[in-house]
Structures are given as C-alpha cells and as structure tokens.
Amino acid sequence: TCGICVEKCPFDAIEIINLPKELQDDPAHRYGENAFSLYGLPAPQDGQVTGILGPNGIGKTTAVRILAGELEPNLGRHEESPGWDEVLEAYRGTELQDYIADVRDGEVTVARKPQYVDQIPNSFDGNTRELLERTNERDALEDLVERLEIGPVMDQSIDDLSGGELQRVALAATLARDTDFYFLDEITPYLDMSQRVTAARLIRDLAEEENKSMLVVEHDLAILDLLADTLHVAYGEPGAYGVITAPKSVRNGINEYLAGYLDNENMRIRPNPIEFEEHAPRTESRGDTLVEYPDLTKSYGDGEFTLEVEGGEIRENEVLGIVGPNGIGKSTFAKLLTGNLESDAGDTDLDLDISYKPQYVTIDQPMRVDAFLSSITDQFGSSYWNTEIAQPLQLERIMEQNLSDLSGGERQRVAIAACLSDSADLYLLDEPSAHLDVEQRVQATSAIRRYAEQQDATVMVIDHDIYTIDLLADRLMVFDGEPAVAGRAGQPQPMRDGMNEFLANLDVTFRRDERTSRPRINKPDSQLDRQQKSEGEYYYAP
Ligand code: ADP
Ligand code: ADP
C-alpha cells in the first residue's frame, strides 16, 4: 500500500500513480489516532456559489463545521490542538486566509440546510409558518414562500409535509436567515425539475444580490452545473480520509470527477471513468403486452385533485420511465396499478403482482440489513444475487448494520435491492436516485437496467434526475397539468417524443458536454436553446 489507507487500497490494487500533494502535507483535521483525517478545505467566496462534488462520508460535514467555527481544526495534531492563531498561520497566503481570520475572531455566522430533511419533524414541533418565522432575518420570507410555492402548506404541521414540501421549507428557512455563509447539503432530493431550477436560481440570486457566500453539496450534475461558480472535488476513502481539492472551474471539476482523474493534481481517484453514454433514444420496447389498462380517473375528497389517465399498455421486459412535476398524480397512478387505491372510473383489477419502492423510504425495523434482505428472497447470498444486486448497490459493507442506523443513501440502496429481490410481474421504483451520490446513481441505474434485461423483468421508474431516466427507460410516460389541482397522463411514448413533450412543458433544452457527453442545461435564450426549440429537439439534439 501507499501508507495512507488504514485498511485497504481504495483503488482495489490499481497502481497509484503518485501521492497527491495534499496528502504529503498535514491534514486540516484528524479526529484521533487512526481516525478520519480531512485534507484541504473548501474556500467560500463572497458573492459566489462554491460547489462540492464527491461521495458521502468523505468529510464534507467536518469541513463545514470547521468553516462555521464549531470545530477547531488541529492540523493533524490531535493530542495538542494548535489553536486558531497557528491555524491562521498555516493558511496564510491561501484563499482561506481572510476567512479563517474571521472565524478566529468569531465574526462568521452560518446558516445550514441539513442533508436529510426527513428528520426535521423529529426536532421541530409546529407548523410551517412558525418554523419560517423563526428564521426570518432578512425580510425575504414572502419572496421565498412565493417562489418556492410554500403558500398552500403555511399552516400545515411540519409532521404532515411530504418530502418535497419539507425540502422547500428547509431551503426557505435557511435562505431566510441573514448570515455571511450558507451551507446547503443537497438541495434536489424530492424536488421536481422545475423546483430544482427555482432552488438553483434562488441560491444564485442570494450570492449575487446580497454578496453572500454559498457552499453547496449536490449530486444532480445538471443542477450543480447551473448553480455553482467554482467547484471542489472531494475524494478519498470514506471513513478513513478525505481530500478536498483546490477550486476548479465547474466544467473541469465535473469532467475530471467523472473521468476519475484530476488533471492539476495528476491523481487518479477511481479506476474507471463514469461513462455518460450517449445513445440514440430507444425507439421500441422488445416485449409483448404485459398489461393493458383502460382510461382511468381518480379524484380525492370533493374533487380537490383529479387525475385522468389515458388508457395504455405496459410491455413485458421494458423499463417505463415516468416523469412530471410533483403533485401531479404519479404516485396516485402507481397506487391505482398496485390496487392500493380504487379508481372512480376504469377497471384497475389488473391481477398483477407488483413490487413497489415508495419515494420516501421508511424501513427502520430493528433488524439487520442481511436478515431483512434474506427474508425477501431465497436468492440472498447466491453468486448471482451478489453480482447483480449486492455489488452494484454497494451493500456488502452495510450488511451487518441495523436498518434503523442507515443513512439516507444507504437506506435507498437497501430499498432498491429489496424491491428488485422480490418476485413480481412488475417492479415499480419511485425516485431511486434520491440521496445517492453520482457514482452510486450510475451504478444503481445500471443494476436496475441489467436486472430488467437479464430477468426479463418489467420495470417502471419515476424519477426527476433526467439522466437517470434517459439511461434507464425504453419508453416514457409524461404527466402534466396543474399540480395539486388536476393531472393528466398520456400513453407511454418513445423516448424522443416523451422527452420533447416533458422538456417543452418545462421550457428547458439540453446539450451534450463535448468531453464527457453528460447532458447540460442550455442557457435560456442562448443560440443553442433557441435552435433546439425551433427544431423541437429538447434533449436528443443531433
Ligand atoms: P460527510 O459529511 O462527507 O458525509 P463527515 O464529515 O460527516 O462526512 O464524516 C467524515 C468521517 O469522519 C466519517 O467517517 C465520520 O465517521 C468521521 N467523524 C465525524 N465526526 C467525528 C468525530 N467527532 N470523531 C471521530 N470521527 C468522526
Ligand atoms: P405525485 O406522485 O405526482 O407527486 P401524488 O399522486 O402523490 O402526486 O398526488 C397528487 C395530488 O393528490 C397532490 O395534490 C396530493 O396532495 C393529493 N393527494 C394524494 N393522496 C391523497 C389522499 N389520500 N387524499 C387527498 N389528497 C391526496
């Protein structure tokens, strides 16, 4: 080994080209003998949005606690802490010098949005209005409530909010504060595409108009791209050490991260690149009809929300993508199919065995992961199951943990595994990308896709991450209408038609990055944006 890693080479015996420069220096912080060490720190800049891109467990929270003045960095000398003066000395001449001086003098104030918004109800008792009034320091609440469309849930108890509502309330509560430095740990989970774009614009506006510094961790690359001015890549071995690079341009940072090779550092961070395969839109599904469903309608209450679904068919062995805004009836449609809900008109007695992963994963029985998964499938532990499910979903390391101790991303991976491991006619996954980092997203996506191909399984996936959908789906079902009022869904259609309809509703076009082929959002009204709109090619531009 190279002497850095505590247990094993994180690169799986890949030859390490050289020791990264950062690791030759002292760390910014080490928690103790043989404990996690953090090398490098992000550098917040007034008036700028700084992004961090990297896996979970790599020290991002540690870095933010240092920048918030909560944790005094020990420069690796965990036995005798050097104190802020010496820390400042160590950062003299770097981008962080002024910032650290302010932290030392107690002059930095920080507002933070936690990663797992699902946990907010555990620590707050009250309604949305009460929560937001507590943080209303900038007199910006009205604007935030309007732009984030929080109005309808202002008097609702925090306990009753959906994940997407909680995410927007948490964002508003954080951005409403008047501090120098804002840290946002993932903004996109549970938000639909247009809410993601709105959140990104709000964060940019706060940086530009109020000269604030924003630090954002985000795994939706299209949104990170739109949001950040500069980017730090984070890499290392989760639990052992983490390195935060010097700032890079957003495009280079994302591309180098995907390539698995950092140019300036001359450093390989992953054996293989993450391939953003550019493929022609899939045009047809292979299978025969699995099920035909008739025109369906469903209303709640006194018609507060009405869903109309045009009858269609789901084919055997296809992956059917489902897209559309939040609150438009996607889950309702899923529940009609699973028989958990009766339709008002149209027979949904489909006689199908469906394995369903809901959007909000709440498995927290006092049970170990391995016991839970082996109770679902007798394939558990077989070499097939290990190769196709456990490995791509990175379950080996968490098999012995209790379900209740899992992080959001770990819980998501267990839930995907549980859904796919069940035997069923139809697998229905609601937002499998939530809380997964970029690498996990790509691996989970290909695990689902391979599973469909090899098991001749039929899969439906609801997701807001456009690339997840493009990689996964053979056909697309588009939901549209007025959220929380009326939803409509057309028949499943070929990918090109479906993407065009979906993105035309959003008025957003994508191009491909020249180097990595990853999809990037075009600037509104740029030449490409206008050209693609006039050609009606919103996603698969030639
Ligand atoms: P991230 O925010 O990237 O998920 P964290 O900064 O929370 O990562 O944690 C990085 C590593 O440091 C983890 O392995 C965590 O267990 C460890 N760690 C965090 N806080 C402490 C602490 N107070 N003492 C020892 N280890 C810690
Ligand atoms: P999506 O999955 O597209 O986010 P849903 O199908 O969950 O949308 O919800 C569509 C609309 O129906 C939302 O306005 C939601 O608040 C409302 N709704 C969902 N379930 C119920 C219910 N059991 N009773 C009343 N209204 C509901």
XYZ file of C-alpha atoms and ligand atoms in Angstrom:
596
model
C 0.000 0.000 0.000
C 0.961 3.613 -0.219
C 0.776 4.038 3.538
C -2.201 6.342 3.523
C -5.016 3.910 3.725
C -5.937 2.423 7.017
C -7.234 -0.902 5.806
C -7.073 -1.494 2.117
C -6.277 0.317 -1.045
C -9.425 2.163 -2.089
C -8.369 1.714 -5.679
C -8.534 -2.043 -5.482
C -4.934 -2.706 -6.291
C -4.897 -0.178 -9.054
C -1.444 1.265 -9.258
C -1.354 4.574 -7.500
C 0.335 6.983 -9.816
C 1.668 9.241 -7.124
C 0.888 10.545 -3.712
C -1.455 13.504 -4.022
C 0.249 16.672 -2.970
C -2.406 17.261 -0.335
C -1.557 14.033 1.427
C 2.103 14.931 1.778
C 1.094 17.863 3.949
C -0.528 17.815 7.334
C -4.264 17.323 7.288
C -6.563 20.174 8.226
C -8.012 17.942 10.895
C -7.616 14.472 12.297
C -10.176 13.147 14.751
C -7.676 10.915 16.546
C -5.043 8.225 16.171
C -6.005 6.180 13.089
C -9.262 8.134 12.886
C -10.670 10.029 9.936
C -8.432 12.782 8.529
C -9.501 15.645 6.340
C -7.068 17.176 3.879
C -7.854 20.531 2.341
C -10.809 22.799 2.960
C -13.322 24.425 0.644
C -12.882 28.148 0.222
C -16.140 30.102 0.438
C -16.068 33.369 -1.516
C -18.282 36.398 -1.059
C -20.809 36.685 -3.832
C -20.096 33.199 -5.140
C -21.637 29.769 -5.102
C -18.996 27.149 -4.353
C -19.905 23.548 -5.078
C -18.536 20.353 -3.599
C -18.775 17.169 -5.618
C -17.879 13.809 -4.160
C -19.136 10.760 -2.338
C -20.789 10.783 1.069
C -18.673 10.095 4.176
C -15.664 11.959 2.838
C -15.534 14.809 5.352
C -17.845 17.452 3.922
C -19.620 17.961 7.242
C -16.302 18.071 9.055
C -15.139 20.794 6.670
C -18.277 22.824 7.207
C -18.037 22.521 10.980
C -14.548 23.978 10.706
C -15.699 26.808 8.448
C -18.551 27.506 10.865
C -16.080 27.874 13.724
C -17.644 24.934 15.543
C -14.702 22.626 15.237
C -11.197 23.936 15.791
C -9.002 22.218 13.242
C -5.976 20.530 14.801
C -3.784 20.333 11.680
C -3.357 16.638 12.381
C -2.077 17.145 15.930
C -4.969 15.563 17.717
C -3.089 15.318 21.008
C -2.432 19.019 21.426
C -4.686 21.333 19.485
C -2.642 24.174 17.969
C -5.283 26.886 18.337
C -6.720 29.296 15.769
C -3.636 31.535 15.572
C -1.497 28.722 14.355
C -4.247 27.530 12.034
C -4.356 31.005 10.538
C -0.598 30.905 10.121
C -0.912 27.594 8.276
C -3.417 29.104 5.831
C -1.559 32.351 5.289
C -1.292 33.124 1.616
C -4.172 30.823 0.650
C -7.709 31.715 -0.445
C -8.808 30.859 3.061
C -6.632 33.317 4.961
C -9.199 36.095 5.384
C -11.995 33.698 6.025
C -10.096 31.863 8.770
C -9.140 35.168 10.381
C -12.852 36.000 10.594
C -13.655 32.601 12.058
C -10.921 33.046 14.640
C -12.364 36.418 15.597
C -15.850 34.910 15.907
C -17.094 37.023 13.012
C -18.554 34.364 10.772
C -22.195 33.416 11.030
C -23.533 30.358 9.269
C -26.909 29.046 8.159
C -27.173 25.384 7.293
C -29.653 23.174 5.479
C -29.300 19.560 6.591
C -28.982 16.737 4.083
C -31.811 14.580 5.398
C -34.845 16.824 5.553
C -36.960 13.814 6.536
C -35.529 14.197 10.033
C -36.695 17.775 10.562
C -40.090 16.740 12.019
C -38.235 14.894 14.809
C -36.698 18.110 16.026
C -39.445 20.639 15.342
C -42.953 20.712 16.670
C -45.215 23.207 14.952
C -46.388 24.360 11.557
C -44.577 25.767 8.549
C -45.344 29.385 9.413
C -43.902 29.020 12.911
C -40.762 27.390 11.584
C -40.202 30.043 8.923
C -40.901 32.957 11.256
C -38.061 31.805 13.488
C -35.531 32.259 10.721
C -36.996 35.331 9.054
C -33.967 37.590 9.447
C -33.652 39.165 6.008
C -37.237 40.137 5.436
C -37.257 37.916 2.392
C -39.768 35.365 3.524
C -42.605 36.492 1.303
C -40.494 36.179 -1.823
C -39.125 32.781 -0.754
C -42.579 31.445 0.076
C -43.875 32.575 -3.281
C -41.021 31.342 -5.422
C -40.804 28.022 -3.617
C -44.609 27.659 -3.714
C -44.882 27.095 0.014
C -48.093 29.156 0.418
C -50.506 26.198 0.412
C -48.716 24.473 3.329
C -48.044 27.536 5.532
C -50.481 26.414 8.202
C -49.783 22.728 7.887
C -47.961 20.879 10.658
C -44.346 20.081 9.802
C -45.150 16.459 10.642
C -47.584 16.269 7.718
C -45.385 17.684 4.967
C -44.266 15.492 2.071
C -40.550 15.142 1.370
C -40.689 17.662 -1.468
C -42.542 20.168 0.723
C -40.071 19.663 3.568
C -37.165 20.192 1.212
C -38.597 23.537 0.031
C -39.484 24.663 3.559
C -35.977 23.764 4.765
C -34.473 25.684 1.877
C -36.640 28.734 2.619
C -35.810 28.547 6.337
C -32.086 28.503 5.558
C -32.102 31.213 2.908
C -34.315 33.452 5.079
C -31.513 33.825 7.612
C -29.114 36.742 7.498
C -25.649 35.240 7.753
C -22.345 35.517 5.903
C -22.084 31.924 4.916
C -24.761 29.462 3.833
C -24.165 25.764 3.636
C -26.670 23.650 1.723
C -26.194 19.903 1.877
C -28.101 18.583 -1.162
C -30.973 20.648 -2.460
C -32.616 18.391 -5.039
C -33.958 15.252 -3.313
C -37.751 15.023 -3.747
C -37.900 18.191 -5.864
C -39.145 18.066 -9.421
C -37.186 19.550 -12.277
C -38.751 22.982 -12.211
C -38.421 23.226 -8.410
C -34.758 22.248 -8.775
C -34.160 25.023 -11.249
C -36.005 27.512 -9.000
C -33.915 26.471 -5.979
C -30.736 26.921 -8.003
C -31.811 30.427 -9.104
C -32.677 31.480 -5.527
C -29.268 30.422 -4.298
C -27.529 32.238 -7.141
C -29.587 35.369 -6.505
C -28.676 35.421 -2.822
C -24.992 35.155 -3.665
C -25.080 37.783 -6.403
C -27.533 40.301 -4.998
C -26.571 40.151 -1.330
C -22.920 39.260 -1.799
C -23.227 36.138 0.343
C -21.048 33.063 0.126
C -22.795 29.810 -0.567
C -21.385 26.311 -0.259
C -23.471 23.583 -1.856
C -23.084 19.821 -1.949
C -25.101 18.427 -4.842
C -25.295 15.169 -6.809
C -27.613 16.226 -9.637
C -24.953 17.269 -12.108
C -27.271 19.246 -14.374
C -28.288 21.392 -11.395
C -24.763 21.684 -9.959
C -23.670 22.908 -13.354
C -26.357 25.579 -13.337
C -25.697 26.603 -9.764
C -22.012 26.841 -8.986
C -19.282 29.341 -9.872
C -16.441 27.103 -8.765
C -16.169 23.520 -7.665
C -14.118 21.491 -5.200
C -13.842 17.794 -5.875
C -13.836 15.610 -2.762
C -12.267 12.160 -2.861
C -10.613 9.639 -0.608
C -11.753 6.648 1.348
C -14.999 7.104 3.251
C -14.341 6.720 6.961
C -10.552 6.822 6.561
C -9.558 10.036 4.854
C -10.948 12.698 2.588
C -9.281 15.252 0.368
C -10.937 18.441 -0.792
C -9.146 19.817 -3.837
C -8.392 23.427 -4.615
C -11.244 25.076 -6.506
C -11.689 24.201 -10.168
C -13.963 25.577 -12.844
C -17.308 23.826 -12.611
C -16.978 22.220 -16.002
C -13.464 20.918 -15.391
C -14.332 19.806 -11.880
C -17.310 17.753 -13.033
C -15.464 16.339 -16.026
C -12.398 15.369 -14.016
C -14.539 13.822 -11.328
C -16.370 11.742 -13.925
C -13.161 10.784 -15.679
C -11.780 9.591 -12.333
C -8.635 11.594 -12.937
C -7.776 15.022 -11.546
C -5.690 16.928 -14.070
C -3.943 19.526 -11.899
C -3.310 17.083 -9.095
C -2.173 14.416 -11.549
C -4.177 11.988 -9.484
C -6.385 9.018 -10.246
C -9.348 8.922 -7.885
C -11.221 5.967 -9.371
C -10.091 3.048 -11.530
C -12.755 3.627 -14.178
C -14.458 6.675 -15.596
C -18.150 7.182 -15.058
C -19.430 6.879 -18.596
C -22.174 9.173 -19.657
C -23.002 7.052 -22.595
C -24.657 8.999 -25.344
C -27.114 6.781 -27.083
C -29.790 7.316 -29.610
C -33.151 7.461 -27.896
C -34.549 3.994 -27.571
C -37.345 3.589 -30.027
C -39.202 0.473 -29.133
C -39.682 -1.942 -26.330
C -38.987 -5.528 -27.019
C -41.765 -7.336 -25.275
C -45.366 -8.329 -25.774
C -48.082 -6.643 -23.811
C -47.839 -7.339 -20.087
C -50.959 -5.465 -19.233
C -53.424 -3.098 -20.810
C -55.069 -0.541 -18.615
C -58.187 1.424 -19.597
C -58.800 5.174 -19.294
C -58.694 5.909 -15.567
C -59.894 8.773 -13.418
C -59.396 9.367 -9.742
C -60.409 12.302 -7.532
C -59.641 12.925 -3.901
C -62.105 14.490 -1.491
C -64.600 16.729 -3.249
C -62.580 16.831 -6.401
C -59.723 18.845 -4.880
C -57.399 16.878 -7.073
C -58.390 14.960 -10.188
C -56.225 12.644 -12.225
C -57.059 11.491 -15.742
C -55.002 8.756 -17.324
C -55.320 7.814 -20.973
C -55.521 4.047 -21.301
C -52.362 2.324 -22.498
C -50.241 -0.745 -22.217
C -47.168 -1.786 -20.342
C -44.957 -4.204 -22.238
C -43.090 -7.171 -20.950
C -39.380 -6.594 -20.284
C -39.496 -2.861 -20.712
C -38.336 -0.102 -18.426
C -41.030 2.525 -18.488
C -39.913 5.946 -17.274
C -42.425 8.249 -15.620
C -41.823 11.990 -15.455
C -43.746 15.069 -14.440
C -43.964 17.680 -11.713
C -44.643 16.902 -8.072
C -48.266 16.708 -7.014
C -49.493 15.751 -10.484
C -50.692 12.219 -9.737
C -47.709 9.947 -10.461
C -47.935 8.145 -7.124
C -51.692 8.030 -7.435
C -51.319 6.243 -10.785
C -48.841 3.841 -9.170
C -51.320 3.112 -6.385
C -54.114 2.528 -8.891
C -51.927 -0.029 -10.641
C -50.960 -1.750 -7.407
C -54.564 -1.917 -6.307
C -53.854 0.130 -3.193
C -56.372 2.632 -4.451
C -59.731 2.285 -6.221
C -60.273 4.333 -9.347
C -63.502 6.306 -9.836
C -63.809 5.172 -13.418
C -61.938 2.432 -15.219
C -61.260 -1.061 -14.027
C -57.847 -1.467 -12.431
C -58.264 -5.037 -11.333
C -55.101 -5.862 -13.209
C -54.251 -9.069 -11.452
C -50.602 -8.129 -11.341
C -48.093 -8.857 -8.673
C -46.254 -5.581 -8.103
C -43.101 -4.928 -6.088
C -43.121 -1.260 -5.048
C -40.408 1.018 -3.690
C -42.083 4.168 -2.416
C -40.493 7.622 -2.750
C -39.957 8.070 0.967
C -38.147 5.064 2.247
C -39.048 4.390 5.858
C -37.642 0.968 6.581
C -36.454 1.212 10.141
C -37.327 -2.032 11.842
C -34.813 -3.148 14.486
C -33.388 -5.687 12.067
C -30.074 -6.157 10.343
C -29.784 -5.490 6.612
C -28.799 -9.102 5.842
C -31.702 -10.519 7.865
C -34.117 -8.139 6.164
C -32.960 -8.947 2.635
C -32.771 -12.706 3.210
C -36.365 -12.598 4.431
C -37.354 -11.261 0.997
C -35.528 -13.607 -1.336
C -34.067 -17.079 -1.086
C -31.587 -15.902 -3.725
C -29.904 -13.862 -0.974
C -26.192 -14.623 -0.893
C -26.176 -16.575 -4.173
C -23.404 -15.572 -6.530
C -25.979 -14.280 -8.975
C -27.607 -12.071 -6.334
C -24.237 -10.859 -5.089
C -23.078 -9.883 -8.567
C -26.286 -8.342 -9.825
C -27.726 -6.743 -6.694
C -25.341 -6.537 -3.730
C -22.241 -5.369 -5.563
C -23.656 -2.634 -7.775
C -25.700 -1.327 -4.866
C -22.659 -1.454 -2.552
C -24.432 -3.454 0.098
C -21.552 -5.612 1.345
C -20.253 -3.016 3.745
C -23.601 -2.409 5.406
C -24.979 -5.961 5.634
C -24.377 -6.176 9.373
C -25.833 -2.809 10.242
C -29.261 -2.239 11.646
C -31.861 -0.800 9.293
C -32.520 1.980 11.782
C -28.874 3.122 11.744
C -28.605 3.575 7.985
C -28.015 6.937 6.323
C -30.489 8.135 3.679
C -28.358 6.887 0.798
C -27.776 3.503 2.438
C -31.470 3.105 3.127
C -32.236 3.940 -0.505
C -29.868 1.227 -1.755
C -31.341 -1.377 0.581
C -34.850 -0.422 -0.545
C -33.928 -0.760 -4.238
C -32.380 -4.154 -3.517
C -35.462 -5.236 -1.584
C -37.772 -4.136 -4.394
C -35.789 -5.944 -7.115
C -35.260 -9.069 -4.999
C -38.939 -9.773 -4.584
C -40.528 -11.864 -7.282
C -43.201 -9.890 -9.096
C -44.748 -9.190 -12.503
C -43.911 -5.517 -12.314
C -41.255 -3.572 -10.380
C -42.163 -0.013 -9.561
C -39.454 2.307 -8.224
C -40.325 5.817 -7.068
C -37.299 8.173 -7.137
C -34.487 5.648 -6.735
C -31.861 8.395 -7.268
C -32.693 10.348 -4.088
C -29.720 10.693 -1.714
C -27.384 8.632 -3.892
C -24.103 10.220 -4.901
C -23.156 10.405 -8.562
C -21.305 7.123 -8.664
C -23.987 5.276 -6.723
C -26.609 6.713 -9.035
C -24.883 5.417 -12.126
C -24.331 2.007 -10.534
C -27.885 1.725 -9.247
C -29.168 2.735 -12.666
C -27.171 0.092 -14.438
C -28.141 -2.506 -11.816
C -31.824 -1.807 -12.459
C -31.334 -1.860 -16.225
C -29.341 -5.110 -16.165
C -31.862 -6.668 -13.866
C -34.639 -5.835 -16.312
C -32.659 -7.246 -19.234
C -31.439 -10.428 -17.583
C -34.526 -11.331 -15.590
C -36.931 -10.327 -18.351
C -38.485 -8.109 -15.724
C -40.823 -5.224 -16.354
C -39.864 -2.072 -14.504
C -41.476 1.325 -14.036
C -39.299 4.149 -12.704
C -40.463 7.539 -11.508
C -37.511 9.953 -11.232
C -36.629 13.642 -11.542
C -32.989 13.123 -12.453
C -33.119 13.434 -16.200
C -30.022 11.393 -16.821
C -31.227 8.532 -14.633
C -34.376 8.447 -16.733
C -32.542 8.620 -20.048
C -30.200 5.789 -19.085
C -32.945 3.595 -17.761
C -36.044 3.978 -19.811
C -37.222 2.392 -23.065
C -40.381 4.450 -23.188
C -41.688 7.435 -21.309
C -44.993 8.351 -19.739
C -45.412 12.109 -19.258
C -47.636 13.657 -16.594
C -48.749 17.244 -16.944
C -51.416 19.630 -15.659
C -51.709 21.816 -12.608
C -50.029 20.364 -9.511
C -52.391 19.631 -6.615
C -55.388 20.501 -8.806
C -55.532 18.408 -11.941
C -53.192 15.882 -13.514
C -53.236 14.241 -16.932
C -51.159 11.389 -18.229
C -50.820 10.334 -21.835
C -49.900 6.918 -23.147
C -46.327 5.679 -22.853
C -44.385 7.004 -25.844
C -40.982 6.575 -27.455
C -38.144 8.323 -25.570
C -37.562 11.121 -28.060
C -41.220 12.125 -28.177
C -41.587 11.769 -24.433
C -38.501 13.840 -23.577
C -39.562 16.532 -26.027
C -43.030 16.756 -24.530
C -41.715 16.778 -20.954
C -38.976 19.355 -21.531
C -41.198 21.561 -23.700
C -43.565 21.783 -20.713
C -40.572 22.975 -18.666
C -39.136 25.163 -21.424
C -35.665 23.676 -20.879
C -33.295 22.283 -23.514
C -30.176 20.150 -23.039
C -26.927 19.818 -24.939
C -24.127 17.299 -24.510
C -20.800 18.185 -22.973
C -18.141 17.699 -25.644
C -15.745 15.848 -23.417
C -17.942 13.555 -21.344
C -21.278 13.529 -23.187
C -23.077 14.369 -19.984
C -26.288 16.317 -20.511
C -26.087 20.018 -19.650
C -28.889 22.548 -19.445
C -28.654 25.233 -22.131
C -28.734 28.844 -21.035
C -32.256 30.154 -21.614
C -32.413 32.050 -24.894
C -28.884 31.107 -25.903
C -28.375 30.287 -29.560
C -28.494 26.544 -28.943
C -31.572 26.885 -26.764
C -33.433 28.765 -29.474
C -32.249 26.493 -32.239
C -33.227 23.307 -30.417
C -36.620 24.704 -29.523
C -37.304 25.663 -33.107
C -36.327 22.166 -34.207
C -38.359 20.619 -31.417
C -35.311 18.710 -30.142
C -35.167 19.353 -26.409
C -32.896 16.515 -25.379
C -31.561 14.346 -28.181
C -30.125 17.147 -30.268
C -28.077 15.847 -33.170
P -19.632 13.671 5.055
O -20.262 14.944 5.514
O -18.795 13.832 3.815
O -20.603 12.545 4.908
P -18.361 13.676 7.699
O -17.511 14.889 7.764
O -19.666 13.706 8.414
O -18.556 13.221 6.176
O -17.557 12.447 8.277
C -16.329 12.004 7.738
C -15.772 10.885 8.621
O -15.370 11.425 9.898
C -16.777 9.784 8.914
O -16.125 8.549 8.790
C -17.155 10.033 10.357
O -17.483 8.814 10.983
C -15.917 10.644 10.932
N -16.229 11.534 12.084
C -17.112 12.545 12.075
N -17.146 13.173 13.281
C -16.275 12.518 14.071
C -15.838 12.677 15.426
N -16.320 13.649 16.203
N -14.915 11.809 15.886
C -14.401 10.842 15.105
N -14.765 10.639 13.821
C -15.681 11.462 13.298
P -47.046 12.921 -7.416
O -46.731 11.479 -7.161
O -47.057 13.266 -8.876
O -46.183 13.861 -6.629
P -49.496 12.354 -5.978
O -50.188 11.296 -6.778
O -48.793 11.900 -4.757
O -48.560 13.197 -6.928
O -50.564 13.455 -5.504
C -51.356 14.203 -6.396
C -52.239 15.178 -5.591
O -53.187 14.428 -4.831
C -51.481 16.028 -4.579
O -52.062 17.309 -4.568
C -51.705 15.321 -3.268
O -51.661 16.238 -2.182
C -53.112 14.775 -3.452
N -53.328 13.547 -2.666
C -52.557 12.438 -2.702
N -53.060 11.480 -1.903
C -54.184 12.000 -1.341
C -55.157 11.495 -0.418
N -55.077 10.254 0.068
N -56.173 12.317 -0.070
C -56.273 13.562 -0.574
N -55.391 14.082 -1.445
C -54.349 13.324 -1.832
